[in-house]
PDB file of C-alpha atoms in Angstrom:
ATOM      1  CA  MET P 672       4.085  56.850 -17.215  1.00  0.00           C
ATOM      2  CA  ALA P 673       4.136  53.051 -16.904  1.00  0.00           C
ATOM      3  CA  VAL P 674       7.288  51.325 -18.447  1.00  0.00           C
ATOM      4  CA  THR P 675       7.295  47.511 -19.036  1.00  0.00           C
ATOM      5  CA  VAL P 676       9.889  45.517 -20.502  1.00  0.00           C
ATOM      6  CA  GLN P 677       9.267  42.117 -22.086  1.00  0.00           C
ATOM      7  CA  ARG P 678      11.591  39.597 -23.659  1.00  0.00           C
ATOM      8  CA  ALA P 679      10.684  39.904 -27.559  1.00  0.00           C
ATOM      9  CA  GLY P 680       9.694  36.669 -29.369  1.00  0.00           C
ATOM     10  CA  PRO P 681       9.248  35.624 -32.863  1.00  0.00           C
ATOM     11  CA  ALA P 682       5.696  37.439 -32.907  1.00  0.00           C
ATOM     12  CA  ASP P 683       7.339  40.641 -32.529  1.00  0.00           C
ATOM     13  CA  LEU P 684       9.440  40.440 -35.522  1.00  0.00           C
ATOM     14  CA  GLY P 685       8.154  43.381 -37.284  1.00  0.00           C
ATOM     15  CA  LEU P 686       8.389  45.695 -34.676  1.00  0.00           C
ATOM     16  CA  ALA P 687      12.140  44.375 -33.534  1.00  0.00           C
ATOM     17  CA  ALA P 688      13.080  45.144 -37.016  1.00  0.00           C
ATOM     18  CA  ALA P 689      11.793  48.655 -36.944  1.00  0.00           C
ATOM     19  CA  LEU P 690      13.523  49.562 -33.848  1.00  0.00           C
ATOM     20  CA  LEU P 691      16.662  47.977 -34.944  1.00  0.00           C
ATOM     21  CA  ALA P 692      16.564  49.960 -38.141  1.00  0.00           C
ATOM     22  CA  GLU P 693      15.811  53.153 -36.054  1.00  0.00           C
ATOM     23  CA  TYR P 694      19.024  52.386 -34.106  1.00  0.00           C
ATOM     24  CA  TYR P 695      21.424  51.627 -37.067  1.00  0.00           C
ATOM     25  CA  GLU P 696      20.180  54.803 -38.828  1.00  0.00           C
ATOM     26  CA  GLU P 697      20.504  57.097 -35.708  1.00  0.00           C
ATOM     27  CA  ILE P 698      24.101  56.132 -34.938  1.00  0.00           C
ATOM     28  CA  ARG P 699      24.864  54.899 -38.383  1.00  0.00           C
ATOM     29  CA  VAL P 700      25.961  51.288 -37.685  1.00  0.00           C
ATOM     30  CA  VAL P 701      27.651  49.662 -40.697  1.00  0.00           C
ATOM     31  CA  HIS P 702      27.535  45.877 -39.711  1.00  0.00           C
ATOM     32  CA  ARG P 703      23.672  45.688 -39.253  1.00  0.00           C
ATOM     33  CA  ASP P 704      21.873  42.245 -38.354  1.00  0.00           C
ATOM     34  CA  ASP P 705      20.057  40.702 -41.344  1.00  0.00           C
ATOM     35  CA  PRO P 706      16.414  39.327 -41.024  1.00  0.00           C
ATOM     36  CA  GLN P 707      17.596  35.783 -40.461  1.00  0.00           C
ATOM     37  CA  ALA P 708      19.932  37.222 -37.361  1.00  0.00           C
ATOM     38  CA  VAL P 709      17.077  39.152 -35.976  1.00  0.00           C
ATOM     39  CA  ASP P 710      14.618  36.011 -36.231  1.00  0.00           C
ATOM     40  CA  ALA P 711      17.606  33.902 -34.457  1.00  0.00           C
ATOM     41  CA  LEU P 712      17.671  36.592 -31.555  1.00  0.00           C
ATOM     42  CA  LEU P 713      13.767  36.371 -31.084  1.00  0.00           C
ATOM     43  CA  SER P 714      13.787  32.367 -31.073  1.00  0.00           C
ATOM     44  CA  GLY P 715      16.804  32.432 -28.523  1.00  0.00           C
ATOM     45  CA  GLN P 716      19.216  30.754 -30.970  1.00  0.00           C
ATOM     46  CA  SER P 717      21.849  33.416 -30.807  1.00  0.00           C
ATOM     47  CA  GLY P 718      20.645  35.624 -28.038  1.00  0.00           C
ATOM     48  CA  TRP P 719      17.859  37.671 -26.511  1.00  0.00           C
ATOM     49  CA  MET P 720      16.056  40.854 -27.058  1.00  0.00           C
ATOM     50  CA  TRP P 721      13.851  42.859 -24.897  1.00  0.00           C
ATOM     51  CA  ILE P 722      11.421  45.548 -26.007  1.00  0.00           C
ATOM     52  CA  ALA P 723      10.489  48.362 -23.688  1.00  0.00           C
ATOM     53  CA  ARG P 724       6.907  50.054 -24.070  1.00  0.00           C
ATOM     54  CA  ALA P 725       6.199  53.531 -22.255  1.00  0.00           C
ATOM     55  CA  THR P 726       2.208  53.568 -21.714  1.00  0.00           C
ATOM     56  CA  GLY P 727       1.997  50.776 -24.017  1.00  0.00           C
ATOM     57  CA  SER P 728       3.871  52.570 -26.975  1.00  0.00           C
ATOM     58  CA  PRO P 729       7.073  50.935 -28.350  1.00  0.00           C
ATOM     59  CA  ALA P 730       9.895  52.806 -26.776  1.00  0.00           C
ATOM     60  CA  GLY P 731      13.362  50.994 -26.952  1.00  0.00           C
ATOM     61  CA  CYS P 732      15.035  47.777 -27.075  1.00  0.00           C
ATOM     62  CA  VAL P 733      18.302  45.969 -26.311  1.00  0.00           C
ATOM     63  CA  VAL P 734      20.059  42.822 -27.246  1.00  0.00           C
ATOM     64  CA  LEU P 735      21.953  40.208 -25.323  1.00  0.00           C
ATOM     65  CA  ARG P 736      24.533  37.761 -27.230  1.00  0.00           C
ATOM     66  CA  PRO P 737      26.588  34.828 -25.718  1.00  0.00           C
ATOM     67  CA  LEU P 738      30.460  35.934 -25.630  1.00  0.00           C
ATOM     68  CA  THR P 739      33.139  33.566 -26.172  1.00  0.00           C
ATOM     69  CA  LEU P 740      35.901  34.632 -23.656  1.00  0.00           C
ATOM     70  CA  GLU P 741      37.433  32.676 -21.034  1.00  0.00           C
ATOM     71  CA  GLU P 742      35.153  33.590 -17.918  1.00  0.00           C
ATOM     72  CA  PRO P 743      31.195  33.115 -18.426  1.00  0.00           C
ATOM     73  CA  ALA P 744      30.275  36.370 -20.256  1.00  0.00           C
ATOM     74  CA  LEU P 745      27.722  37.993 -22.388  1.00  0.00           C
ATOM     75  CA  GLU P 746      27.809  41.128 -24.516  1.00  0.00           C
ATOM     76  CA  CYS P 747      24.902  43.803 -24.390  1.00  0.00           C
ATOM     77  CA  LYS P 748      24.085  45.246 -28.029  1.00  0.00           C
ATOM     78  CA  ARG P 749      21.615  47.610 -29.642  1.00  0.00           C
ATOM     79  CA  LEU P 750      20.696  49.665 -26.469  1.00  0.00           C
ATOM     80  CA  TYR P 751      18.013  52.113 -27.933  1.00  0.00           C
ATOM     81  CA  VAL P 752      15.402  54.295 -26.882  1.00  0.00           C
ATOM     82  CA  ARG P 753      13.210  56.306 -29.087  1.00  0.00           C
ATOM     83  CA  SER P 754      13.935  60.192 -28.910  1.00  0.00           C
ATOM     84  CA  GLN P 755      10.629  60.843 -27.925  1.00  0.00           C
ATOM     85  CA  HIS P 756      10.989  58.665 -24.890  1.00  0.00           C
ATOM     86  CA  ARG P 757      14.511  59.552 -23.797  1.00  0.00           C
ATOM     87  CA  GLY P 758      15.303  61.070 -20.152  1.00  0.00           C
ATOM     88  CA  ARG P 759      12.421  58.768 -18.658  1.00  0.00           C
ATOM     89  CA  ARG P 760      14.990  56.049 -17.367  1.00  0.00           C
ATOM     90  CA  ILE P 761      13.748  53.453 -19.953  1.00  0.00           C
ATOM     91  CA  ALA P 762      17.454  52.640 -20.985  1.00  0.00           C
ATOM     92  CA  SER P 763      17.833  51.742 -17.179  1.00  0.00           C
ATOM     93  CA  ALA P 764      14.699  49.412 -17.105  1.00  0.00           C
ATOM     94  CA  LEU P 765      16.174  47.971 -20.270  1.00  0.00           C
ATOM     95  CA  MET P 766      19.686  47.478 -18.484  1.00  0.00           C
ATOM     96  CA  ASP P 767      18.211  46.173 -15.280  1.00  0.00           C
ATOM     97  CA  VAL P 768      16.355  43.463 -17.269  1.00  0.00           C
ATOM     98  CA  LEU P 769      19.296  42.384 -19.188  1.00  0.00           C
ATOM     99  CA  GLU P 770      21.528  42.091 -16.132  1.00  0.00           C
ATOM    100  CA  GLN P 771      19.248  40.114 -14.334  1.00  0.00           C
ATOM    101  CA  PHE P 772      18.822  37.991 -16.989  1.00  0.00           C
ATOM    102  CA  ALA P 773      22.529  37.538 -17.635  1.00  0.00           C
ATOM    103  CA  ARG P 774      22.664  36.700 -13.821  1.00  0.00           C
ATOM    104  CA  GLU P 775      20.317  34.062 -13.996  1.00  0.00           C
ATOM    105  CA  LEU P 776      22.050  32.470 -16.599  1.00  0.00           C
ATOM    106  CA  GLY P 777      25.307  32.232 -14.692  1.00  0.00           C
ATOM    107  CA  ALA P 778      27.401  34.817 -16.369  1.00  0.00           C
ATOM    108  CA  SER P 779      30.035  36.506 -14.381  1.00  0.00           C
ATOM    109  CA  TRP P 780      30.365  39.563 -16.645  1.00  0.00           C
ATOM    110  CA  VAL P 781      28.660  41.566 -19.272  1.00  0.00           C
ATOM    111  CA  TYR P 782      30.782  43.565 -22.045  1.00  0.00           C
ATOM    112  CA  LEU P 783      29.745  46.278 -24.479  1.00  0.00           C
ATOM    113  CA  ASP P 784      31.304  48.542 -26.959  1.00  0.00           C
ATOM    114  CA  THR P 785      30.202  52.170 -27.832  1.00  0.00           C
ATOM    115  CA  LYS P 786      31.473  55.040 -29.670  1.00  0.00           C
ATOM    116  CA  ASP P 787      33.252  58.033 -27.845  1.00  0.00           C
ATOM    117  CA  ASP P 788      30.643  60.367 -29.471  1.00  0.00           C
ATOM    118  CA  LEU P 789      27.702  58.717 -27.359  1.00  0.00           C
ATOM    119  CA  GLY P 790      28.302  60.506 -24.266  1.00  0.00           C
ATOM    120  CA  PRO P 791      24.793  59.682 -22.696  1.00  0.00           C
ATOM    121  CA  ALA P 792      25.353  56.067 -23.203  1.00  0.00           C
ATOM    122  CA  ILE P 793      28.843  56.388 -21.776  1.00  0.00           C
ATOM    123  CA  ALA P 794      27.363  58.211 -18.795  1.00  0.00           C
ATOM    124  CA  LEU P 795      24.708  55.583 -18.420  1.00  0.00           C
ATOM    125  CA  TYR P 796      27.146  52.885 -18.299  1.00  0.00           C
ATOM    126  CA  THR P 797      29.533  54.313 -16.029  1.00  0.00           C
ATOM    127  CA  ALA P 798      26.670  55.140 -13.753  1.00  0.00           C
ATOM    128  CA  ARG P 799      25.610  51.506 -13.641  1.00  0.00           C
ATOM    129  CA  GLY P 800      29.230  50.420 -12.779  1.00  0.00           C
ATOM    130  CA  TYR P 801      30.594  49.464 -16.194  1.00  0.00           C
ATOM    131  CA  GLU P 802      34.409  49.944 -16.307  1.00  0.00           C
ATOM    132  CA  ARG P 803      36.487  50.462 -19.297  1.00  0.00           C
ATOM    133  CA  CYS P 804      38.344  47.531 -20.572  1.00  0.00           C
ATOM    134  CA  GLU P 805      40.686  46.193 -23.323  1.00  0.00           C
ATOM    135  CA  ARG P 806      39.044  45.947 -26.801  1.00  0.00           C
ATOM    136  CA  TYR P 807      37.354  42.335 -26.594  1.00  0.00           C
ATOM    137  CA  ASN P 808      36.000  42.388 -30.279  1.00  0.00           C
ATOM    138  CA  ASP P 809      36.705  43.268 -33.797  1.00  0.00           C
ATOM    139  CA  ASN P 810      33.883  45.993 -34.262  1.00  0.00           C
ATOM    140  CA  SER P 811      35.512  48.551 -36.318  1.00  0.00           C
ATOM    141  CA  GLN P 812      33.233  51.414 -35.305  1.00  0.00           C
ATOM    142  CA  ALA P 813      33.567  50.980 -31.481  1.00  0.00           C
ATOM    143  CA  THR P 814      35.932  53.114 -29.786  1.00  0.00           C
ATOM    144  CA  ILE P 815      35.390  52.427 -26.095  1.00  0.00           C
ATOM    145  CA  PHE P 816      34.972  48.975 -24.521  1.00  0.00           C
ATOM    146  CA  PHE P 817      33.409  48.271 -21.071  1.00  0.00           C
ATOM    147  CA  ARG P 818      32.507  45.340 -18.976  1.00  0.00           C
ATOM    148  CA  LYS P 819      30.695  44.998 -15.599  1.00  0.00           C
ATOM    149  CA  ASN P 820      31.060  42.179 -12.974  1.00  0.00           C
ATOM    150  CA  LEU P 821      27.858  40.486 -12.043  1.00  0.00           C
ATOM    151  CA  LYS P 822      28.963  38.684  -9.202  1.00  0.00           C
ATOM    152  CA  PRO P 823      28.597  40.305  -5.746  1.00  0.00           C
ATOM    153  CA  ALA P 824      32.034  41.864  -4.081  1.00  0.00           C
ATOM    154  CA  ALA P 825      32.017  39.044  -1.467  1.00  0.00           C
ATOM    155  CA  ALA P 826      31.541  36.146  -4.067  1.00  0.00           C
ATOM    156  CA  ALA P 827      34.048  37.433  -6.631  1.00  0.00           C
ATOM    157  CA  LYS P 828      36.873  37.630  -3.776  1.00  0.00           C
ATOM    158  CA  GLY P 829      36.292  33.999  -3.204  1.00  0.00           C
TER     159      GLY P 829
END
């Protein structure tokens, strides 16, 4: 199965909105991006979004947003893979692209939050080197907070 991940743009508004709506419903998100916020993501004004396709069919998405902290950091949001495409490493492909883009932007860290009932997501983040950290945002639905150092170990020590 061929998986591709591409950065979403304004022409992808309908698909992006549909994937985000599925995500919101599946994990019961209370605070949802309105159409203007999604449009700002797709134009690169408030972050970035990628869409994964499996053999041409839309399979999932992920969002990266700026994060205001002392160190150069970004936040991973809205990682979602449609149920019929799970178990095919699509979430990993999305995270690979997100983390590479964050490195290219010069970020030292990627942060994310999740809920303790999302076991597969927690396992994915842990396997990718994300470590638990203190709460860094005011997301009332989040119960677990992670971050990953994007700098190589030698550079991180220097």
